[in-house]
Each structure stands twice: as structure tokens, then as C-alpha cells.
Short mmCIF file of C-alpha atoms and ligand atoms in Angstrom, two decimals:
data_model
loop_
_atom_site.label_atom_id
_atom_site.label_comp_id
_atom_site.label_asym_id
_atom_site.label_seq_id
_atom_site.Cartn_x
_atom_site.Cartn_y
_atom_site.Cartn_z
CA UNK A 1 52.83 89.31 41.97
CA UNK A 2 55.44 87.68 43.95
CA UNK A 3 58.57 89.64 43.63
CA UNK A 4 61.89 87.48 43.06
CA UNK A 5 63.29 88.57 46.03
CA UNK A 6 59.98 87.08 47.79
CA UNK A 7 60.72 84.30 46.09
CA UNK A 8 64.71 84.36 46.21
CA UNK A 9 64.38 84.62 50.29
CA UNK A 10 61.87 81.76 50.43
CA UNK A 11 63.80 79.52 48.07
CA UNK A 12 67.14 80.71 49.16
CA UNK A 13 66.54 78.36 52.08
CA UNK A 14 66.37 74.97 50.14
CA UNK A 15 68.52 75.97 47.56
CA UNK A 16 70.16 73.10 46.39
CA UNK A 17 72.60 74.13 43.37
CA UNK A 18 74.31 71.58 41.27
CA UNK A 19 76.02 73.78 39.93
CA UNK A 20 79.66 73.81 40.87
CA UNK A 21 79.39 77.26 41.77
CA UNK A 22 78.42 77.76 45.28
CA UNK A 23 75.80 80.46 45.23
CA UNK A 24 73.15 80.47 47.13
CA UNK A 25 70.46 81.72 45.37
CA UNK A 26 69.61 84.01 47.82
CA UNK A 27 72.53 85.76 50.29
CA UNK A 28 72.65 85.29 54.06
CA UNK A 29 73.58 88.93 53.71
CA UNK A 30 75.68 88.16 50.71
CA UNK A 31 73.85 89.18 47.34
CA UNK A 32 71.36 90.97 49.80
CA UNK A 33 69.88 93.32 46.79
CA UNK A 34 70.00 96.93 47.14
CA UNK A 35 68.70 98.51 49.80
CA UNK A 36 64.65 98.14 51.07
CA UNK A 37 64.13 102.45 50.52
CA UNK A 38 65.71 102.43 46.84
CA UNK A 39 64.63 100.25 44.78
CA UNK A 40 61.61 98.62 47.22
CA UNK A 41 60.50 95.14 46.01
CA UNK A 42 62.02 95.02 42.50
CA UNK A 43 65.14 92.77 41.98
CA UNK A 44 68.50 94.60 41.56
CA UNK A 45 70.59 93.57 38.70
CA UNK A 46 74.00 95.29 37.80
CA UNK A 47 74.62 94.87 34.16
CA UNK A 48 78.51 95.65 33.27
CA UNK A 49 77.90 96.10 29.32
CA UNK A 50 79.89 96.78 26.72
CA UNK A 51 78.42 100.10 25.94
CA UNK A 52 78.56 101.66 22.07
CA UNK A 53 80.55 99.48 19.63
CA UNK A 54 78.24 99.01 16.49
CA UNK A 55 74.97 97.89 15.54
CA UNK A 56 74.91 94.26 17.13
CA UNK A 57 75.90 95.46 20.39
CA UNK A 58 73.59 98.20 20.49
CA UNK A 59 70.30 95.79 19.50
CA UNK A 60 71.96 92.88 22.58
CA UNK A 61 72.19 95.80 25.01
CA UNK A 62 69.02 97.83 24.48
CA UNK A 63 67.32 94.05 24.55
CA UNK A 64 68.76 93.30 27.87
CA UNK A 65 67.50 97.03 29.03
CA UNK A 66 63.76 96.81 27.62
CA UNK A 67 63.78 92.79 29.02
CA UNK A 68 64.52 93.77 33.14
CA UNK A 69 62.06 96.50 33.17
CA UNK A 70 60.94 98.16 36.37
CA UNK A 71 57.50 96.03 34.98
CA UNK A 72 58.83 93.32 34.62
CA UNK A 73 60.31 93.91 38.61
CA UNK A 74 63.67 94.42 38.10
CA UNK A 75 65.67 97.44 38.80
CA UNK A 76 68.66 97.38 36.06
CA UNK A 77 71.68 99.62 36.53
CA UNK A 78 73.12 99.44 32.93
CA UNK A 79 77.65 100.68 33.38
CA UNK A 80 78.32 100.64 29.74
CA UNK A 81 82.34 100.08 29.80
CA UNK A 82 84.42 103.63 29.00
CA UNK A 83 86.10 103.72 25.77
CA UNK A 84 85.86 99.75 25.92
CA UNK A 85 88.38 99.70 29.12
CA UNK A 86 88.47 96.93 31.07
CA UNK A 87 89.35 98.98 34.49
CA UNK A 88 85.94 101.04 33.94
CA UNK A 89 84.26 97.34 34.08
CA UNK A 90 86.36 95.91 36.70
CA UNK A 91 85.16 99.21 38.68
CA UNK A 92 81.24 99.23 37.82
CA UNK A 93 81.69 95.40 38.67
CA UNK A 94 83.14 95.42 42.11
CA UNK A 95 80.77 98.36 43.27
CA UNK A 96 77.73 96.42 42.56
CA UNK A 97 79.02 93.82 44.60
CA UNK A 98 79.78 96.20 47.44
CA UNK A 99 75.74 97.57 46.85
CA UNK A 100 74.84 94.00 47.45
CA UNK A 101 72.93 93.89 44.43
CA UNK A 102 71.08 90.58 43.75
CA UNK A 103 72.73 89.64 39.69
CA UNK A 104 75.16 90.73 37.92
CA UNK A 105 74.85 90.28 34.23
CA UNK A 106 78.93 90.51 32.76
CA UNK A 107 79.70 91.19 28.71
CA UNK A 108 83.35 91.40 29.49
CA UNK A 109 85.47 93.98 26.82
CA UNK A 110 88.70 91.27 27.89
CA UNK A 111 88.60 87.83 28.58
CA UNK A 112 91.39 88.12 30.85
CA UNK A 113 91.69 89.01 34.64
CA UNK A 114 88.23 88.68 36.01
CA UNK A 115 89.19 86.30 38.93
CA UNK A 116 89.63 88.49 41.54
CA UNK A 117 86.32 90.17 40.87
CA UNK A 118 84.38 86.76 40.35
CA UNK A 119 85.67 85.48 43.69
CA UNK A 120 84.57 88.24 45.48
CA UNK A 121 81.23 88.01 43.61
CA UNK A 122 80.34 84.62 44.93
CA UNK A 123 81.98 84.86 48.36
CA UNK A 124 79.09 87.79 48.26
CA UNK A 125 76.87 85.04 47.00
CA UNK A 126 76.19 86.79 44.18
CA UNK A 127 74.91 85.04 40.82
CA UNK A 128 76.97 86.43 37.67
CA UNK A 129 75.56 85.65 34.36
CA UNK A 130 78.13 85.96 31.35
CA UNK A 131 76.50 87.03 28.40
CA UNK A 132 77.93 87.00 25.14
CA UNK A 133 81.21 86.72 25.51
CA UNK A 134 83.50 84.40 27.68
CA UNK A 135 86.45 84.85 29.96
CA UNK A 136 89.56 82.94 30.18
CA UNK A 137 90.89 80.64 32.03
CA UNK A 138 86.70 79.49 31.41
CA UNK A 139 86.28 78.04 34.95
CA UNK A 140 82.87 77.37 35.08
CA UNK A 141 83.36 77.79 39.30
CA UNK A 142 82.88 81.32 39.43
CA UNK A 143 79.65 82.28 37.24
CA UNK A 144 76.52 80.86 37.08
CA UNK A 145 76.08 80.50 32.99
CA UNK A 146 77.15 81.78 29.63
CA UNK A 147 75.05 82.59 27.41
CA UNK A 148 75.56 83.16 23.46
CA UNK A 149 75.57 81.65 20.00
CA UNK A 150 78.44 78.99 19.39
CA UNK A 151 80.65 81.19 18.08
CA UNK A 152 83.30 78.37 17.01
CA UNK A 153 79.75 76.48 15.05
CA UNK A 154 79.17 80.21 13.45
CA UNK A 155 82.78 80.86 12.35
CA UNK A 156 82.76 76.90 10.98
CA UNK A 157 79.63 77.74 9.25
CA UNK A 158 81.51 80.69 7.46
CA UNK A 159 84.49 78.58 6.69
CA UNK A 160 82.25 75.59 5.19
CA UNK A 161 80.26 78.70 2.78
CA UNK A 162 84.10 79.66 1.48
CA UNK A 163 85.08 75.61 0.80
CA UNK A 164 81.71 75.10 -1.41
CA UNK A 165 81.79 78.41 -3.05
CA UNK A 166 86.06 78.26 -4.07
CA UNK A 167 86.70 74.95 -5.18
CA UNK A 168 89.42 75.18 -6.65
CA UNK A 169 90.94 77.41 -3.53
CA UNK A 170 91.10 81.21 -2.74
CA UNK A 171 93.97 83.53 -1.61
CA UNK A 172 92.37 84.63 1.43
CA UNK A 173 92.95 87.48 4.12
CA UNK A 174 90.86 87.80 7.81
CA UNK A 175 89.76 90.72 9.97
CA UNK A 176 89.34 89.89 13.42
CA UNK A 177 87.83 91.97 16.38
CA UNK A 178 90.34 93.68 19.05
CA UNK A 179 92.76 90.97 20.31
CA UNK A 180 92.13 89.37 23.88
CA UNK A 181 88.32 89.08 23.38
CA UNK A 182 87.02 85.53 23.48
CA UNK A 183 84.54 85.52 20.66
CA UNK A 184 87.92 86.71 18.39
CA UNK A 185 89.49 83.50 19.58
CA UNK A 186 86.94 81.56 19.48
CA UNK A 187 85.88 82.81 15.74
CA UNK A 188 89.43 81.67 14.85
CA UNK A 189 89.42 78.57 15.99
CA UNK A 190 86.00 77.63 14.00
CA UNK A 191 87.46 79.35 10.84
CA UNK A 192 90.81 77.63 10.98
CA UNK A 193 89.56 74.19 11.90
CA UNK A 194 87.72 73.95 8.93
CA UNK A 195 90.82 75.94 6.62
CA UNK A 196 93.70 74.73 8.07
CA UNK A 197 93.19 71.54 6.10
CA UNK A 198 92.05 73.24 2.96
CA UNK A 199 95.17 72.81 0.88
CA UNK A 200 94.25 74.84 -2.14
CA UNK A 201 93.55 78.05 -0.02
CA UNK A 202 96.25 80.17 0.97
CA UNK A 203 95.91 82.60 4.04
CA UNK A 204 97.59 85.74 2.80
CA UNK A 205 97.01 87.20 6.50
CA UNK A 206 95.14 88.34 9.25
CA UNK A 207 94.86 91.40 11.24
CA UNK A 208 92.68 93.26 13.74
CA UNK A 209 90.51 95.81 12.54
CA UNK A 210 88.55 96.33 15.80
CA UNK A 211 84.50 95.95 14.59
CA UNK A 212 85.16 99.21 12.76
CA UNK A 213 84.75 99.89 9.07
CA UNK A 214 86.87 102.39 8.56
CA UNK A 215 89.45 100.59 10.50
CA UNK A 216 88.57 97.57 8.38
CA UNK A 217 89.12 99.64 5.06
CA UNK A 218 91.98 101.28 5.10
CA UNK A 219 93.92 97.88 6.08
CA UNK A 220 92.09 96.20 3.19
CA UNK A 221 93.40 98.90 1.14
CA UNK A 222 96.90 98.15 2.35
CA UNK A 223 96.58 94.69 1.93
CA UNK A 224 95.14 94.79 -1.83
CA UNK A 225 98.12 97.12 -2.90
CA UNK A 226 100.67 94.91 -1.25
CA UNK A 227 99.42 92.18 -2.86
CA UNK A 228 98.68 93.41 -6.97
CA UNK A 229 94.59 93.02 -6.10
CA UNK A 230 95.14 89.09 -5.76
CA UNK A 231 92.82 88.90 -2.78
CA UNK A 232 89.65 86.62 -3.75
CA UNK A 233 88.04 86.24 -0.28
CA UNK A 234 87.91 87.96 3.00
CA UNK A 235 86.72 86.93 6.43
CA UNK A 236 85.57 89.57 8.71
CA UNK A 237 84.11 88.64 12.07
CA UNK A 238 81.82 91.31 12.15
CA UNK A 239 79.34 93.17 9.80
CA UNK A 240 81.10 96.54 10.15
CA UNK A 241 84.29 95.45 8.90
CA UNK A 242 82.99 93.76 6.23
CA UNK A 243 81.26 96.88 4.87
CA UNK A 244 84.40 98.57 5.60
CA UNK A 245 86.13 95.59 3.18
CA UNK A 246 83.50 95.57 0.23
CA UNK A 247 84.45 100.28 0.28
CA UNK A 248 87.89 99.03 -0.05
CA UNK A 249 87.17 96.62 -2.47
CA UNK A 250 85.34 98.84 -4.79
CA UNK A 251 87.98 101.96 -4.63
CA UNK A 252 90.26 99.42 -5.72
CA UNK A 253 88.47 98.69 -9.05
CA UNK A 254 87.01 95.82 -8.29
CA UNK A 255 84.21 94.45 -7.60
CA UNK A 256 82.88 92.56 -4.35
CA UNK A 257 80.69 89.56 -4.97
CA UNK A 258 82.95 88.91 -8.08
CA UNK A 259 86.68 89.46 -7.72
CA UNK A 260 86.25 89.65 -4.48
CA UNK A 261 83.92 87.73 -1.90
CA UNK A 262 83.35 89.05 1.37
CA UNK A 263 82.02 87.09 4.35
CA UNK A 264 80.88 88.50 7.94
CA UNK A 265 79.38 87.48 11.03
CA UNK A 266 76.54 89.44 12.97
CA UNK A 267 73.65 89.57 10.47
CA UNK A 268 72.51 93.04 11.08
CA UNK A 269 70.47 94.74 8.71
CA UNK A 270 72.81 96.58 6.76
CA UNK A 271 74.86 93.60 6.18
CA UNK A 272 71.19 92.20 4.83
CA UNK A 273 71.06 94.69 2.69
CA UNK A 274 74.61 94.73 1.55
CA UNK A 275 73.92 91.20 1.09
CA UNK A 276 70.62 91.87 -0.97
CA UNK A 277 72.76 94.10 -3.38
CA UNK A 278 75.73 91.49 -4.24
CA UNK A 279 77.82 93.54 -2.47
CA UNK A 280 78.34 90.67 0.74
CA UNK A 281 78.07 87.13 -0.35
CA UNK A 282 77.65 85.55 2.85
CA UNK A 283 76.27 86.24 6.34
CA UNK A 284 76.38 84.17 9.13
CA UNK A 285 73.98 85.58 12.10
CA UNK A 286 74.85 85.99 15.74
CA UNK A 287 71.83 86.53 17.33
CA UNK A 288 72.01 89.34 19.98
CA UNK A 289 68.29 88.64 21.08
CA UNK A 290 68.35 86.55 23.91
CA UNK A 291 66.99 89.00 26.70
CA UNK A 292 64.24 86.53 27.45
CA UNK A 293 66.94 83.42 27.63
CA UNK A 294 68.79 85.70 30.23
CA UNK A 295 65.49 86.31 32.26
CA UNK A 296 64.87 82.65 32.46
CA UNK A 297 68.52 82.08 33.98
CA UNK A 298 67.34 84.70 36.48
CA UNK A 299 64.35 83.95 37.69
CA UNK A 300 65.68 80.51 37.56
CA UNK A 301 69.32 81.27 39.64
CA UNK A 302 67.24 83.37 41.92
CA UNK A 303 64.83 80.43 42.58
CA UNK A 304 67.66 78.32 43.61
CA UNK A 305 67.32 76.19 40.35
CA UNK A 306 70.20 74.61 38.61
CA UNK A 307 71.16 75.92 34.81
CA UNK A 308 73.44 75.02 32.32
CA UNK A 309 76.92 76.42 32.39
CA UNK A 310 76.94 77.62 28.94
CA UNK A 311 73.43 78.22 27.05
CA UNK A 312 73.85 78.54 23.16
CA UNK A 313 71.70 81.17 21.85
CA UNK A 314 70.40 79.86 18.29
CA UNK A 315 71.50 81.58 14.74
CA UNK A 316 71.41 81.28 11.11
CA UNK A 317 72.87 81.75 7.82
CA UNK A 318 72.16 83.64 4.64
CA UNK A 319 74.16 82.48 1.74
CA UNK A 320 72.32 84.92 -0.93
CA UNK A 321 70.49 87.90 -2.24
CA UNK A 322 67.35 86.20 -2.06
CA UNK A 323 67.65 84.99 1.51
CA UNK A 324 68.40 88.27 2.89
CA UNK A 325 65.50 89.87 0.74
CA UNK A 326 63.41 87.29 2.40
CA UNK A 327 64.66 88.56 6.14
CA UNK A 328 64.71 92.00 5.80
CA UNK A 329 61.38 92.94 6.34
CA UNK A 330 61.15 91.66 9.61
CA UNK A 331 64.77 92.18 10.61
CA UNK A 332 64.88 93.80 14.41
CA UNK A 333 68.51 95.10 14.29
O1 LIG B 1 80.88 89.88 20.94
C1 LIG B 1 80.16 89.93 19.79
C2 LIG B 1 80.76 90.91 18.84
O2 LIG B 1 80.88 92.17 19.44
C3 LIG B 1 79.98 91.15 17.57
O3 LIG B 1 80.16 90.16 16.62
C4 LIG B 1 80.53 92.45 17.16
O4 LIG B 1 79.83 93.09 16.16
C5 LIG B 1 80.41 93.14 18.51
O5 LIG B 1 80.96 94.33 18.56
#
């Protein structure tokens, strides 16, 4: 088998990028992999992950891990983020460029303040592959490709469930993810472009409740006391929180799926299942298996081929008992 970096030296050459990045797909010393004694012919790729945060990271990052296999002739050094802190990424990120390795794969905890570390990236002609989330400002310049479900199309598709199911209009309260990640922003913007115009729902508030479900919980408590219980649907970006709602929900007396709808984005199996009992009424999936997408936009980037700058992973939607009944049996995460 021809290893990529075979491959990346021989097509580094002619590589003609349209891509407005200027990488060359293979480094005239930039991006020159790791060394020839460690890691020998396999391709080096530095993946700066999120590291533990619930059940749909942990399925996207152990996919990414068991996709660039030694096998498969990649070496992947996986720097899960500490405690979710930004400087631990910034840190893991600028050492693999300094190690020269040949990709670096980016699932940024903030969207914020990756310029300097993206700059230095490509003047190392290094290829950086975004995947998941975004970063802001989004210039398209200084990575190669982002790759994820539309989360603005997911958080519509959400919105669109709560118009058809309230007719008549809903008092309504949202949990978002931690504030400053784009997939929170991005969530919002397909929820409240569809809701903003809704005149018979009223948004009693939002608040953060960082993926958790406890987190998620005990401000749902707050909120249903502060408001005499007159809460008839709740938003929450992720499945954790939503589980953490539908506890809330049901130490308050009442019952989710009836007085209370709960929606959630993710579609892991215990959403499925919460799903399956009444207990979640709607689940819109963002799929964290794209491991196979991301080796494409490898092989390709090292091969000096052009890719998109943003490729949307495809997801669906499960709108009742019987549709998650009909997924769970095969359901990988
Ligand atoms: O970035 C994707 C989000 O991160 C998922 O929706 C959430 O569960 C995860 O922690």
C-alpha cells in the first residue's frame, strides 16, 4: 500500500488547491509529519478533541479514534481538551504544529480566538480540518473544511415539530449548551428563525445548562416554581439536558409528554428510549458518525485535491414512540 505521505510528497508537487487556503498538500518542510524513526510510514494526525462531555461526544470521538487506525496508516495523537479549557487546546494545538505533524483535526471547546494558532498552522502548511463545531469570525482562509450536520436546519427542524404540535401556541423556555460555542449559536438562530414569528408562543426564557442533566434540572426546577408550573414546552439542545428537564418535570407533578413537552437534539440512545416511553416527544439527530467523511477530506487534502469548505454531515428526526422503537435496535450511540 502506498502510504499518504508517499502519496502526499508525490502529489504535493502539482498540488493545485482551489481552495482559498494556501496549503500545500504536502510541506516543503512545513507540515513535514512526524519524524521518519517514530511513527515510520504512517500519516501523523493531531486531533485536538473535546474530550468527555456526554454520550454524543464520546460516540464522534471514539469514531474518529477507531477510523485513523495505525491499519488504516495513520498515527492519531488524540489531546482531549482539560476540563473543556480552551488554553489546554490552544496548547495541544500549537505543539503539533511545532512536531510538524501532517493534519490536524480541530473540535474547538470556543469558537473564539483560534487565529493566531490557524495562521501559524498554514504558514506550517499544515491542513486543519474543523469537525463539528465552527469558529468565529468563520474565515474559511485558514482551515481546509468543516465538517458537521447543519445545525441551524436541525434546530429549524425542532422549531417546525413545536409549531405543528402547539397550535394554538406554548409558553416556552430553552436550555442551551455553554455560551461561546458555535453550535449554541447556531442552534439559536435555527430555533428563533422559525419562533420569532410565531405570535401565539411566548418565550418565558433561556439559559445555559451546559450539556448536563443535572445542570439542566435543577434550573428547570427553578424555572417551573417561578412560573406556577405554566411551562408547556422546552427546548434543550442536547439529549442530556433534556433528560435532566423531563426529572424536573416529573418531581414537579407533572407529567412530560403531556403538560409538558420536551424536545432535544443529539439522538442518542437514551433519548430513544426516553422517547420510546413518552417521556421525550421529539428528537432531532446530530449525527456524530462521520469518521469516514473526515478520512475522505484527508486522503483527499493530502492528495492535493480541492474540498468543500463546509461538508454537512446528514441527520434525522424522530417525532414519536414508534419511530424511536423502530431505531433502537440498531442505534450505535
Ligand atoms: O457540538 C455538539 C454538541 O456537543 C452536542 O450536541 C452535545 O451533546 C455535545 O456535547
Amino acid at each position: 500500500m502506498i502510504s499518504h505521505k508517499t502519496l502526499r510528497r508525490g502529489a504535493g508537487a502539482v498540488a493545485a488547491l482551489t481552495m482559498a487556503f494556501a496549503f500545500t498538500a504536502c510541506g516543503n518542510g512545513g507540515g513535514s509529519g512526524s519524524d521518519e524513526s517514530s511513527s515510520g510510514d504512517l500519516t501523523t494526525i493531531g486531533f485536538v478533541a473535546v474530550g468527555p462531555e456526554g454520550d454524543w461526544r464520546n460516540a464522534n470521538e471514539q469514531n474518529i479514534q477507531d477510523t485513523f487506525t495505525a491499519d488504516a496508516g495513520f498515527d492519531l495523537k488524540y489531546a482531549p481538551a482539560e476540563d473543556l479549557d480552551q488554553a489546554s487546546q490552544i496548547e495541544a494545538f500549537d505543539s503539533f504544529v511545532d512536531e510538524g505533524v501532517d493534519v490536524i483535526l480541530l473540535s474547538a471547546t470556543e469558537a473564539t480566538g483560534w487565529e493566531d494558532s490557524l495562521e501559524r498552522a498554514k504558514e506550517a502548511e499544515i491542513p486543519v480540518i474543523l469537525l463539528d463545531r465552527g469558529i468565529e469570525p468563520d474565515d474559511t482562509s485558514l482551515y481546509v473544511t468543516r465538517i458537521a450536520p447543519d445545525n441551524v436546519a436541525v434546530s429549524e427542524s425542532v422549531a417546525d415539530w413545536a409549531v405543528s404540535e402547539f397550535p394554538d401556541g406554548a409558553n416556552y423556555y430553552v436550555l442551551e449548551g455553554p455560551a461561546g460555542v458555535s453550535v449554541v449559536n447556531e442552534r439559536n438562530e435555527g430555533w428563533d428563525s422559525v419562533m420569532d414569528s410565531q405570535t401565539a408562543f411566548s418565550k418565558v426564557g433561556a439559559q445555559t445548562a451546559n450539556w448536563s442533566a443535572e445542570e439542566a434540572k435543577s434550573v428547570v426546577e427553578t424555572v417551573l416554581k417561578a412560573n406556577n408550573n405554566d411551562i408547556q414546552l422546552i427546548f434543550a439542545q442536547n439529549d442530556e439536558m433534556g433528560l435532566g428537564a423531563v426529572q424536573a418535570v416529573q418531581e414537579a407533578g407533572l407529567t412530560p409528554g403531556e403538560d409538558v413537552k420536551i424536545a432535544t437534539i443529539d439522538g442518542t440512545k437514551g433519548a430513544l428510549e426516553a422517547l420510546a416511553d413518552g417521556e421525550l416527544s421529539f428528537v432531532a439527530e446530530y449525527n456524530p458518525l462521520f469518521g469516514d467523511i473526515a478520512l475522505d477530506v484527508v486522503e483527499k487534502t493530502l492528495a492535493g485535491e480541492s474540498v468543500d469548505s463546509y461538508i454537512r454531515v446528514d441527520s434525522t428526526t424522530f417525532d414519536s414512540p414508534e419511530a424511536a422503537d423502530k431505531a433502537l435496535p440498531d442505534r450505535k450511540y
